[in-house]
Amino acid sequence: VWTYKPSIVDPIVELMELYESDARADKVNLGIGVYQDNDGKTPIFAAVKDAEAILFEKETTKTYVGVGGDAQFVKRLGRFLFGDAADRMLGIQSVGGTGALRLIGEFCARVAPESRVWVSKPTWANHPALFASCGMPCESYEYGKYSADRLLQNIIASLSGAKEGDFVVIHACCHNPTGIDLSEPQMAQLAEAINDKRLYPILDAAYLGFKNSIESDAAALASLMQRFDTAFCAFSASKNFALYRERVGAAYVKGGERAKLGEWRELLLSLARSNYSMPPDHGASIVRIILEDERLRKKWLGELAAASGRLRSVREEFAKCLTKAGCGFSTDYIRTGSGLFCLLPLSEQEVRQLRVDNGIYMMKSGRVNLAGLRDAEVERVAGAIAAVVRSRARTAIA
Ligand SMILES: Cc1ncc(COP(=O)(O)O)c(C=O)c1O
């Protein structure tokens, strides 16, 4: 008899089903984790279309690319992200950022079976499930939700429970779900604490290009990576190349001398081989073509900058409208935050009320995807949220 204990279904799937079945014309989807433009679309970048045209013209075979994927893609991307330091790292193509994390997780579980992995609390919902699937016990370190105050101190304090050889997942930028990041000097302090405790960082880079420019976000990642002798990086091209469904990513590992890296590469390749054999090629080829071609690269950088610029202006406007509508909490963390998300200080009941009464859909944690807000809706949505908070205050007084 087969027994099966169902694992927890990602709550976003459930929320999206509810949204789809809602007939209201003015419903607002702040749940899904993808970038949307002011028309509610997730467009394909023109640079991607151009690269696809080149690929269509030049591609002569669909034969296998190899277990580690497209070596030129890995090399180009590695240089783009880490500069010369990439020469001293190993990299393999992965099935999106999730695939990179999964490879890294399985790798860590094999080489350090006694170790645990620490993720922020809160974090991306898939982190704990993913590492658990790799057989790694998962612990969490405290992370602020609505303010950057004492963020670093809290993280370091909760990592005091970690033991030598444990792994720590750090969101490279645009923390999911809070949108609150450590500053660069604070990241340097965290790196020092991680090194002092002899822990190993896993840098999750899923939103490069959505904090500042992608060059500057990548430079921050590279300088962080430089602070460690051994470190892992899971890169995702889903958001910054808007290639979500093409499943493009890469896992990079830095560590010690060349011979060790060679052994580690073998292990990563064998994990990939026994899992999915080889990664898909189409999206990785697109990224490679864009990075190789000066004109396409400029075009992509411009399109990505426009997308992240829109997010910054939505943040400003949303924070301003919430305050104006009398939400009663400080919205500084929303204004100064980065990336797609922020958390709102709402109870599950209040989140439900917004959904039922106003057709505003968000995760029950209060996570909002700011890209889901069209300019014309910001004021109404902020007003509805503020009204819910105000009615809570009234109920408390009554
Ligand atoms: C923090 C974080 N890491 C990794 C990923 C994985 O992205 P991908 O779609 O490339 O697998 C996501 C996607 O939402 C994410 O939010």
Tab-separated table of C-alpha atoms and ligand atoms in Angstrom:
chain	number	residue	atom	x	y	z
A	1	VAL	CA	0.000	0.000	0.000
A	2	TRP	CA	1.381	3.374	-0.947
A	3	THR	CA	1.118	6.052	1.679
A	4	TYR	CA	1.303	9.690	0.808
A	5	LYS	CA	1.403	12.634	3.129
A	6	PRO	CA	0.431	15.651	1.036
A	7	SER	CA	2.928	18.471	1.222
A	8	ILE	CA	1.738	22.023	1.690
A	9	VAL	CA	0.387	23.485	-1.562
A	10	ASP	CA	1.917	26.866	-2.356
A	11	PRO	CA	-0.854	29.238	-1.197
A	12	ILE	CA	-0.396	31.385	-4.306
A	13	VAL	CA	-1.944	28.673	-6.474
A	14	GLU	CA	-5.104	28.702	-4.384
A	15	LEU	CA	-5.303	32.512	-4.450
A	16	MET	CA	-4.951	32.659	-8.217
A	17	GLU	CA	-7.843	30.236	-8.653
A	18	LEU	CA	-10.050	32.490	-6.547
A	19	TYR	CA	-8.944	35.526	-8.569
A	20	GLU	CA	-9.702	33.840	-11.889
A	21	SER	CA	-13.219	32.940	-10.805
A	22	ASP	CA	-14.019	36.497	-9.597
A	23	ALA	CA	-16.314	38.190	-12.153
A	24	ARG	CA	-15.768	41.781	-10.936
A	25	ALA	CA	-14.278	44.028	-13.635
A	26	ASP	CA	-12.303	46.123	-11.150
A	27	LYS	CA	-10.643	43.206	-9.329
A	28	VAL	CA	-6.948	43.760	-8.601
A	29	ASN	CA	-4.334	41.022	-8.575
A	30	LEU	CA	-1.549	41.810	-6.118
A	31	GLY	CA	-0.811	38.151	-5.456
A	32	ILE	CA	1.124	36.766	-8.378
A	33	GLY	CA	4.918	37.204	-8.313
A	34	VAL	CA	5.603	38.509	-11.805
A	35	TYR	CA	6.289	41.971	-13.172
A	36	GLN	CA	3.336	43.672	-14.842
A	37	ASP	CA	3.271	46.900	-16.817
A	38	ASN	CA	0.677	49.620	-16.406
A	39	ASP	CA	-1.737	47.631	-18.615
A	40	GLY	CA	-1.487	44.603	-16.355
A	41	LYS	CA	0.599	42.735	-18.965
A	42	THR	CA	3.845	40.860	-18.519
A	43	PRO	CA	5.383	41.718	-21.881
A	44	ILE	CA	8.214	40.032	-23.748
A	45	PHE	CA	11.189	42.408	-23.991
A	46	ALA	CA	11.885	43.627	-27.545
A	47	ALA	CA	15.521	42.584	-27.012
A	48	VAL	CA	14.276	39.045	-26.343
A	49	LYS	CA	12.176	39.068	-29.518
A	50	ASP	CA	15.229	40.230	-31.503
A	51	ALA	CA	17.370	37.504	-29.966
A	52	GLU	CA	14.699	34.927	-30.799
A	53	ALA	CA	14.729	36.094	-34.430
A	54	ILE	CA	18.507	35.619	-34.542
A	55	LEU	CA	18.147	32.205	-32.936
A	56	PHE	CA	15.444	31.194	-35.388
A	57	GLU	CA	17.739	32.136	-38.260
A	58	LYS	CA	20.966	30.643	-36.957
A	59	GLU	CA	19.933	27.546	-35.049
A	60	THR	CA	20.772	24.441	-37.051
A	61	THR	CA	20.114	21.619	-34.607
A	62	LYS	CA	18.049	20.670	-31.612
A	63	THR	CA	20.428	18.027	-30.387
A	64	TYR	CA	21.293	17.886	-26.679
A	65	VAL	CA	23.412	20.721	-25.294
A	66	GLY	CA	24.958	18.798	-22.398
A	67	VAL	CA	24.297	18.259	-18.702
A	68	GLY	CA	25.805	21.609	-17.665
A	69	GLY	CA	23.865	23.451	-20.360
A	70	ASP	CA	25.250	26.048	-22.754
A	71	ALA	CA	28.844	26.676	-21.660
A	72	GLN	CA	28.983	30.056	-23.429
A	73	PHE	CA	25.823	31.179	-21.630
A	74	VAL	CA	27.313	30.193	-18.268
A	75	LYS	CA	30.609	31.921	-19.074
A	76	ARG	CA	29.079	35.149	-20.438
A	77	LEU	CA	26.621	35.400	-17.590
A	78	GLY	CA	29.333	34.600	-15.041
A	79	ARG	CA	31.503	37.436	-16.376
A	80	PHE	CA	28.521	39.776	-16.461
A	81	LEU	CA	27.721	39.003	-12.825
A	82	PHE	CA	31.128	38.536	-11.231
A	83	GLY	CA	33.688	40.032	-13.634
A	84	ASP	CA	37.137	38.399	-13.545
A	85	ALA	CA	36.274	36.580	-10.319
A	86	ALA	CA	34.052	34.293	-12.440
A	87	ASP	CA	37.225	32.604	-13.718
A	88	ARG	CA	37.734	31.180	-10.247
A	89	MET	CA	34.173	29.882	-9.903
A	90	LEU	CA	32.312	26.983	-11.347
A	91	GLY	CA	28.966	27.472	-12.974
A	92	ILE	CA	26.298	25.307	-14.484
A	93	GLN	CA	23.091	26.209	-16.243
A	94	SER	CA	19.952	25.409	-14.282
A	95	VAL	CA	16.213	25.139	-14.703
A	96	GLY	CA	15.420	28.673	-13.506
A	97	GLY	CA	16.509	30.085	-10.176
A	98	THR	CA	14.533	27.348	-8.415
A	99	GLY	CA	16.569	24.717	-10.262
A	100	ALA	CA	19.796	26.441	-9.207
A	101	LEU	CA	18.677	26.469	-5.568
A	102	ARG	CA	17.668	22.832	-5.820
A	103	LEU	CA	21.055	21.814	-7.249
A	104	ILE	CA	22.833	23.792	-4.543
A	105	GLY	CA	20.570	22.315	-1.854
A	106	GLU	CA	21.221	18.754	-3.029
A	107	PHE	CA	24.915	19.483	-3.278
A	108	CYS	CA	24.990	20.799	0.314
A	109	ALA	CA	22.979	17.833	1.582
A	110	ARG	CA	25.545	15.464	0.010
A	111	VAL	CA	28.732	17.195	1.104
A	112	ALA	CA	27.521	18.224	4.566
A	113	PRO	CA	24.781	15.797	5.650
A	114	GLU	CA	24.910	17.005	9.256
A	115	SER	CA	24.350	20.647	8.336
A	116	ARG	CA	21.213	22.721	8.354
A	117	VAL	CA	20.135	25.572	6.143
A	118	TRP	CA	18.941	28.894	7.557
A	119	VAL	CA	16.380	30.987	5.706
A	120	SER	CA	14.938	34.362	6.654
A	121	LYS	CA	11.588	34.550	8.414
A	122	PRO	CA	9.629	35.490	6.389
A	123	THR	CA	11.043	34.263	3.099
A	124	TRP	CA	9.939	33.075	-0.347
A	125	ALA	CA	7.386	30.342	0.371
A	126	ASN	CA	9.288	27.778	-1.694
A	127	HIS	CA	12.590	28.027	0.222
A	128	PRO	CA	11.685	25.743	3.161
A	129	ALA	CA	9.894	23.221	0.929
A	130	LEU	CA	12.770	23.140	-1.528
A	131	PHE	CA	15.487	22.542	1.046
A	132	ALA	CA	13.321	19.995	2.851
A	133	SER	CA	13.022	18.111	-0.460
A	134	CYS	CA	16.815	18.024	-0.601
A	135	GLY	CA	16.779	16.391	2.832
A	136	MET	CA	18.164	19.462	4.571
A	137	PRO	CA	16.749	20.500	7.933
A	138	CYS	CA	15.597	24.098	7.632
A	139	GLU	CA	15.895	26.730	10.369
A	140	SER	CA	14.942	30.380	10.225
A	141	TYR	CA	16.523	33.651	11.224
A	142	GLU	CA	14.475	36.720	12.178
A	143	TYR	CA	13.877	39.321	9.490
A	144	GLY	CA	11.961	42.585	9.940
A	145	LYS	CA	8.634	42.891	8.153
A	146	TYR	CA	7.752	46.567	8.115
A	147	SER	CA	10.955	48.361	8.959
A	148	ALA	CA	14.693	48.076	8.450
A	149	ASP	CA	15.323	49.046	12.078
A	150	ARG	CA	17.510	46.556	13.913
A	151	LEU	CA	17.333	44.251	10.884
A	152	LEU	CA	21.031	43.416	10.909
A	153	GLN	CA	21.185	42.994	14.685
A	154	ASN	CA	18.171	40.669	14.620
A	155	ILE	CA	19.607	38.529	11.830
A	156	ILE	CA	22.957	38.190	13.543
A	157	ALA	CA	21.320	37.459	16.896
A	158	SER	CA	19.188	34.661	15.495
A	159	LEU	CA	22.108	33.185	13.584
A	160	SER	CA	23.807	32.670	16.930
A	161	GLY	CA	21.911	29.363	16.955
A	162	ALA	CA	23.709	28.209	13.805
A	163	LYS	CA	26.577	25.780	14.113
A	164	GLU	CA	29.800	25.655	12.138
A	165	GLY	CA	29.201	24.359	8.623
A	166	ASP	CA	25.532	25.391	8.407
A	167	PHE	CA	24.313	27.202	5.286
A	168	VAL	CA	22.587	30.590	5.220
A	169	VAL	CA	20.328	31.744	2.394
A	170	ILE	CA	20.642	35.470	1.718
A	171	HIS	CA	18.415	37.288	-0.751
A	172	ALA	CA	20.942	39.210	-2.864
A	173	CYS	CA	18.519	42.120	-3.263
A	174	CYS	CA	14.771	42.860	-3.375
A	175	HIS	CA	13.995	40.552	-0.464
A	176	ASN	CA	10.903	38.428	-1.102
A	177	PRO	CA	8.410	39.093	0.527
A	178	THR	CA	9.413	42.233	2.454
A	179	GLY	CA	11.232	44.333	-0.181
A	180	ILE	CA	13.540	45.397	2.667
A	181	ASP	CA	17.264	44.886	2.072
A	182	LEU	CA	20.335	45.394	4.182
A	183	SER	CA	22.487	48.287	2.975
A	184	GLU	CA	25.842	47.388	1.388
A	185	PRO	CA	27.828	48.179	4.562
A	186	GLN	CA	25.353	46.074	6.566
A	187	MET	CA	25.723	43.200	4.077
A	188	ALA	CA	29.478	43.448	4.667
A	189	GLN	CA	28.885	43.173	8.419
A	190	LEU	CA	26.617	40.188	7.926
A	191	ALA	CA	29.285	38.567	5.750
A	192	GLU	CA	31.789	39.068	8.555
A	193	ALA	CA	29.428	37.445	11.067
A	194	ILE	CA	28.854	34.517	8.671
A	195	ASN	CA	32.598	34.067	8.206
A	196	ASP	CA	33.265	34.323	11.949
A	197	LYS	CA	30.812	31.512	12.607
A	198	ARG	CA	32.185	29.480	9.681
A	199	LEU	CA	28.846	29.311	7.928
A	200	TYR	CA	28.396	29.105	4.163
A	201	PRO	CA	26.216	31.594	2.274
A	202	ILE	CA	23.797	30.720	-0.504
A	203	LEU	CA	23.052	33.960	-2.336
A	204	ASP	CA	19.647	33.872	-3.969
A	205	ALA	CA	19.774	36.344	-6.854
A	206	ALA	CA	16.274	36.290	-8.357
A	207	TYR	CA	15.685	40.032	-8.758
A	208	LEU	CA	18.926	41.585	-9.974
A	209	GLY	CA	18.108	44.790	-11.828
A	210	PHE	CA	15.039	45.652	-9.758
A	211	LYS	CA	16.851	47.454	-6.948
A	212	ASN	CA	19.090	49.799	-8.932
A	213	SER	CA	20.478	49.139	-12.392
A	214	ILE	CA	21.353	45.510	-13.072
A	215	GLU	CA	25.017	46.491	-13.376
A	216	SER	CA	24.989	48.015	-9.923
A	217	ASP	CA	22.945	45.157	-8.397
A	218	ALA	CA	25.371	42.673	-9.954
A	219	ALA	CA	28.346	44.691	-8.666
A	220	ALA	CA	26.890	44.523	-5.143
A	221	LEU	CA	26.434	40.756	-5.534
A	222	ALA	CA	30.010	40.369	-6.820
A	223	SER	CA	31.455	42.367	-3.950
A	224	LEU	CA	29.465	40.316	-1.458
A	225	MET	CA	30.656	37.089	-3.084
A	226	GLN	CA	34.236	38.354	-2.760
A	227	ARG	CA	33.913	38.436	1.005
A	228	PHE	CA	33.627	34.648	1.187
A	229	ASP	CA	36.109	31.872	0.460
A	230	THR	CA	33.289	29.448	-0.204
A	231	ALA	CA	29.899	30.614	-1.403
A	232	PHE	CA	26.993	29.627	-3.646
A	233	CYS	CA	24.877	31.772	-5.915
A	234	ALA	CA	21.547	30.853	-7.510
A	235	PHE	CA	20.842	33.227	-10.375
A	236	SER	CA	17.435	33.544	-12.021
A	237	ALA	CA	16.793	35.171	-15.405
A	238	SER	CA	13.028	34.840	-14.948
A	239	LYS	CA	12.339	38.417	-13.851
A	240	ASN	CA	15.200	40.464	-15.258
A	241	PHE	CA	14.954	39.000	-18.763
A	242	ALA	CA	11.193	38.386	-18.330
A	243	LEU	CA	11.823	34.816	-19.474
A	244	TYR	CA	9.782	33.172	-16.710
A	245	ARG	CA	8.413	30.139	-18.563
A	246	GLU	CA	11.645	29.468	-20.438
A	247	ARG	CA	13.229	28.426	-17.118
A	248	VAL	CA	16.630	30.078	-17.308
A	249	GLY	CA	19.037	30.210	-14.418
A	250	ALA	CA	22.507	29.225	-13.302
A	251	ALA	CA	24.239	27.974	-10.175
A	252	TYR	CA	27.688	29.398	-9.424
A	253	VAL	CA	30.022	28.104	-6.751
A	254	LYS	CA	33.140	29.691	-5.380
A	255	GLY	CA	35.474	27.627	-3.263
A	256	GLY	CA	39.119	27.056	-2.667
A	257	GLU	CA	41.504	25.654	-5.178
A	258	ARG	CA	40.855	24.509	-8.720
A	259	ALA	CA	40.986	20.757	-8.008
A	260	LYS	CA	38.204	21.079	-5.446
A	261	LEU	CA	36.073	23.032	-7.897
A	262	GLY	CA	36.592	20.269	-10.454
A	263	GLU	CA	35.287	17.663	-8.005
A	264	TRP	CA	32.356	19.847	-7.034
A	265	ARG	CA	31.494	20.385	-10.669
A	266	GLU	CA	31.354	16.617	-11.184
A	267	LEU	CA	28.987	16.279	-8.252
A	268	LEU	CA	26.703	19.071	-9.484
A	269	LEU	CA	26.644	17.541	-12.961
A	270	SER	CA	25.771	14.122	-11.604
A	271	LEU	CA	22.941	15.636	-9.534
A	272	ALA	CA	21.605	17.401	-12.625
A	273	ARG	CA	21.985	14.290	-14.782
A	274	SER	CA	20.018	12.040	-12.448
A	275	ASN	CA	17.356	14.682	-11.988
A	276	TYR	CA	16.424	16.201	-15.362
A	277	SER	CA	19.422	15.123	-17.445
A	278	MET	CA	19.886	18.443	-19.266
A	279	PRO	CA	18.419	21.912	-18.964
A	280	PRO	CA	16.232	23.489	-21.670
A	281	ASP	CA	18.163	25.562	-24.186
A	282	HIS	CA	15.906	28.193	-25.729
A	283	GLY	CA	15.917	30.774	-22.910
A	284	ALA	CA	19.614	30.358	-22.163
A	285	SER	CA	20.414	30.940	-25.849
A	286	ILE	CA	18.378	34.142	-25.757
A	287	VAL	CA	20.293	35.411	-22.725
A	288	ARG	CA	23.607	34.451	-24.342
A	289	ILE	CA	22.732	36.234	-27.588
A	290	ILE	CA	21.687	39.377	-25.717
A	291	LEU	CA	24.838	39.430	-23.614
A	292	GLU	CA	27.040	38.842	-26.660
A	293	ASP	CA	25.489	41.556	-28.815
A	294	GLU	CA	26.219	45.152	-27.795
A	295	ARG	CA	23.084	46.549	-29.451
A	296	LEU	CA	20.734	43.976	-27.908
A	297	ARG	CA	22.386	44.315	-24.556
A	298	LYS	CA	21.745	48.074	-24.529
A	299	LYS	CA	18.160	47.509	-25.612
A	300	TRP	CA	17.592	44.968	-22.820
A	301	LEU	CA	19.214	47.215	-20.200
A	302	GLY	CA	16.878	50.051	-21.237
A	303	GLU	CA	13.783	47.853	-21.064
A	304	LEU	CA	14.743	46.422	-17.688
A	305	ALA	CA	15.485	49.917	-16.331
A	306	ALA	CA	12.028	51.053	-17.454
A	307	ALA	CA	10.366	48.121	-15.667
A	308	SER	CA	12.215	48.709	-12.416
A	309	GLY	CA	11.617	52.468	-12.752
A	310	ARG	CA	7.884	51.814	-12.918
A	311	LEU	CA	8.094	49.759	-9.728
A	312	ARG	CA	9.901	52.577	-7.955
A	313	SER	CA	7.253	55.105	-8.939
A	314	VAL	CA	4.422	52.751	-7.877
A	315	ARG	CA	6.148	52.412	-4.495
A	316	GLU	CA	6.321	56.190	-4.079
A	317	GLU	CA	2.713	56.676	-5.101
A	318	PHE	CA	1.322	53.773	-3.069
A	319	ALA	CA	3.160	54.917	0.080
A	320	LYS	CA	1.961	58.486	-0.470
A	321	CYS	CA	-1.679	57.444	-1.042
A	322	LEU	CA	-1.718	55.121	1.995
A	323	THR	CA	-0.465	57.916	4.226
A	324	LYS	CA	-2.873	60.435	2.702
A	325	ALA	CA	-5.773	58.026	3.249
A	326	GLY	CA	-4.827	57.777	6.937
A	327	CYS	CA	-3.513	54.211	7.077
A	328	GLY	CA	-1.990	54.961	10.476
A	329	PHE	CA	1.312	53.127	9.951
A	330	SER	CA	4.635	54.398	8.640
A	331	THR	CA	4.980	53.718	4.929
A	332	ASP	CA	8.688	54.585	4.714
A	333	TYR	CA	9.628	50.937	4.265
A	334	ILE	CA	7.368	50.740	1.210
A	335	ARG	CA	8.814	53.889	-0.357
A	336	THR	CA	12.435	52.991	0.275
A	337	GLY	CA	12.028	49.256	-0.375
A	338	SER	CA	13.029	47.487	-3.581
A	339	GLY	CA	11.738	44.909	-5.991
A	340	LEU	CA	8.267	43.599	-6.564
A	341	PHE	CA	7.030	43.117	-3.033
A	342	CYS	CA	6.181	44.600	0.308
A	343	LEU	CA	4.226	43.269	3.274
A	344	LEU	CA	1.258	45.148	4.671
A	345	PRO	CA	0.533	45.018	8.404
A	346	LEU	CA	-2.854	43.356	7.971
A	347	SER	CA	-4.401	40.343	9.676
A	348	GLU	CA	-5.561	37.344	7.629
A	349	GLN	CA	-9.114	38.441	8.357
A	350	GLU	CA	-8.416	41.921	6.954
A	351	VAL	CA	-6.780	40.472	3.845
A	352	ARG	CA	-9.905	38.374	3.352
A	353	GLN	CA	-12.137	41.391	3.854
A	354	LEU	CA	-10.269	43.320	1.148
A	355	ARG	CA	-10.720	40.394	-1.211
A	356	VAL	CA	-14.405	39.851	-0.506
A	357	ASP	CA	-15.488	43.518	-0.263
A	358	ASN	CA	-13.120	45.203	-2.706
A	359	GLY	CA	-11.842	42.501	-5.074
A	360	ILE	CA	-8.267	43.201	-3.917
A	361	TYR	CA	-6.268	39.983	-3.946
A	362	MET	CA	-3.067	39.576	-1.938
A	363	MET	CA	-1.309	36.758	-0.095
A	364	LYS	CA	-2.736	36.110	3.355
A	365	SER	CA	0.606	37.174	4.828
A	366	GLY	CA	-0.245	40.667	3.501
A	367	ARG	CA	2.319	40.365	0.690
A	368	VAL	CA	1.586	42.724	-2.147
A	369	ASN	CA	3.088	42.638	-5.634
A	370	LEU	CA	3.397	46.341	-6.374
A	371	ALA	CA	3.620	45.649	-10.102
A	372	GLY	CA	0.000	44.497	-9.927
A	373	LEU	CA	-1.050	48.106	-9.261
A	374	ARG	CA	-1.933	50.153	-12.319
A	375	ASP	CA	-1.434	53.901	-11.891
A	376	ALA	CA	-5.176	54.536	-12.065
A	377	GLU	CA	-5.887	52.053	-9.240
A	378	VAL	CA	-3.304	53.077	-6.661
A	379	GLU	CA	-5.480	55.616	-4.884
A	380	ARG	CA	-8.551	53.364	-4.670
A	381	VAL	CA	-6.566	50.362	-3.431
A	382	ALA	CA	-4.652	52.460	-0.876
A	383	GLY	CA	-7.945	53.977	0.277
A	384	ALA	CA	-9.552	50.549	0.772
A	385	ILE	CA	-6.531	49.293	2.746
A	386	ALA	CA	-6.461	52.405	4.938
A	387	ALA	CA	-10.216	52.055	5.566
A	388	VAL	CA	-9.741	48.479	6.779
A	389	VAL	CA	-6.986	49.579	9.168
A	390	ARG	CA	-9.070	52.506	10.430
A	391	SER	CA	-12.070	50.287	11.078
A	392	ARG	CA	-9.783	48.019	13.112
A	393	ALA	CA	-8.823	51.024	15.256
A	394	ARG	CA	-12.515	51.911	15.677
A	395	THR	CA	-13.384	48.334	16.687
A	396	ALA	CA	-10.556	48.372	19.246
A	397	ILE	CA	-11.843	51.618	20.772
A	398	ALA	CA	-15.445	50.359	20.813
B	1	LIG	C1	13.408	34.657	-3.731
B	1	LIG	C2	13.240	33.833	-4.960
B	1	LIG	N1	14.191	32.959	-5.296
B	1	LIG	C3	14.089	32.197	-6.389
B	1	LIG	C4	13.005	32.284	-7.221
B	1	LIG	C5	12.963	31.343	-8.401
B	1	LIG	O1	12.735	31.884	-9.619
B	1	LIG	P1	12.567	31.010	-10.933
B	1	LIG	O2	11.223	31.312	-11.449
B	1	LIG	O3	13.666	31.466	-11.838
B	1	LIG	O4	12.720	29.586	-10.589
B	1	LIG	C6	11.975	33.178	-6.917
B	1	LIG	C7	10.798	33.271	-7.774
B	1	LIG	O5	9.809	33.853	-7.495
B	1	LIG	C8	12.101	33.977	-5.755
B	1	LIG	O6	11.161	34.857	-5.395
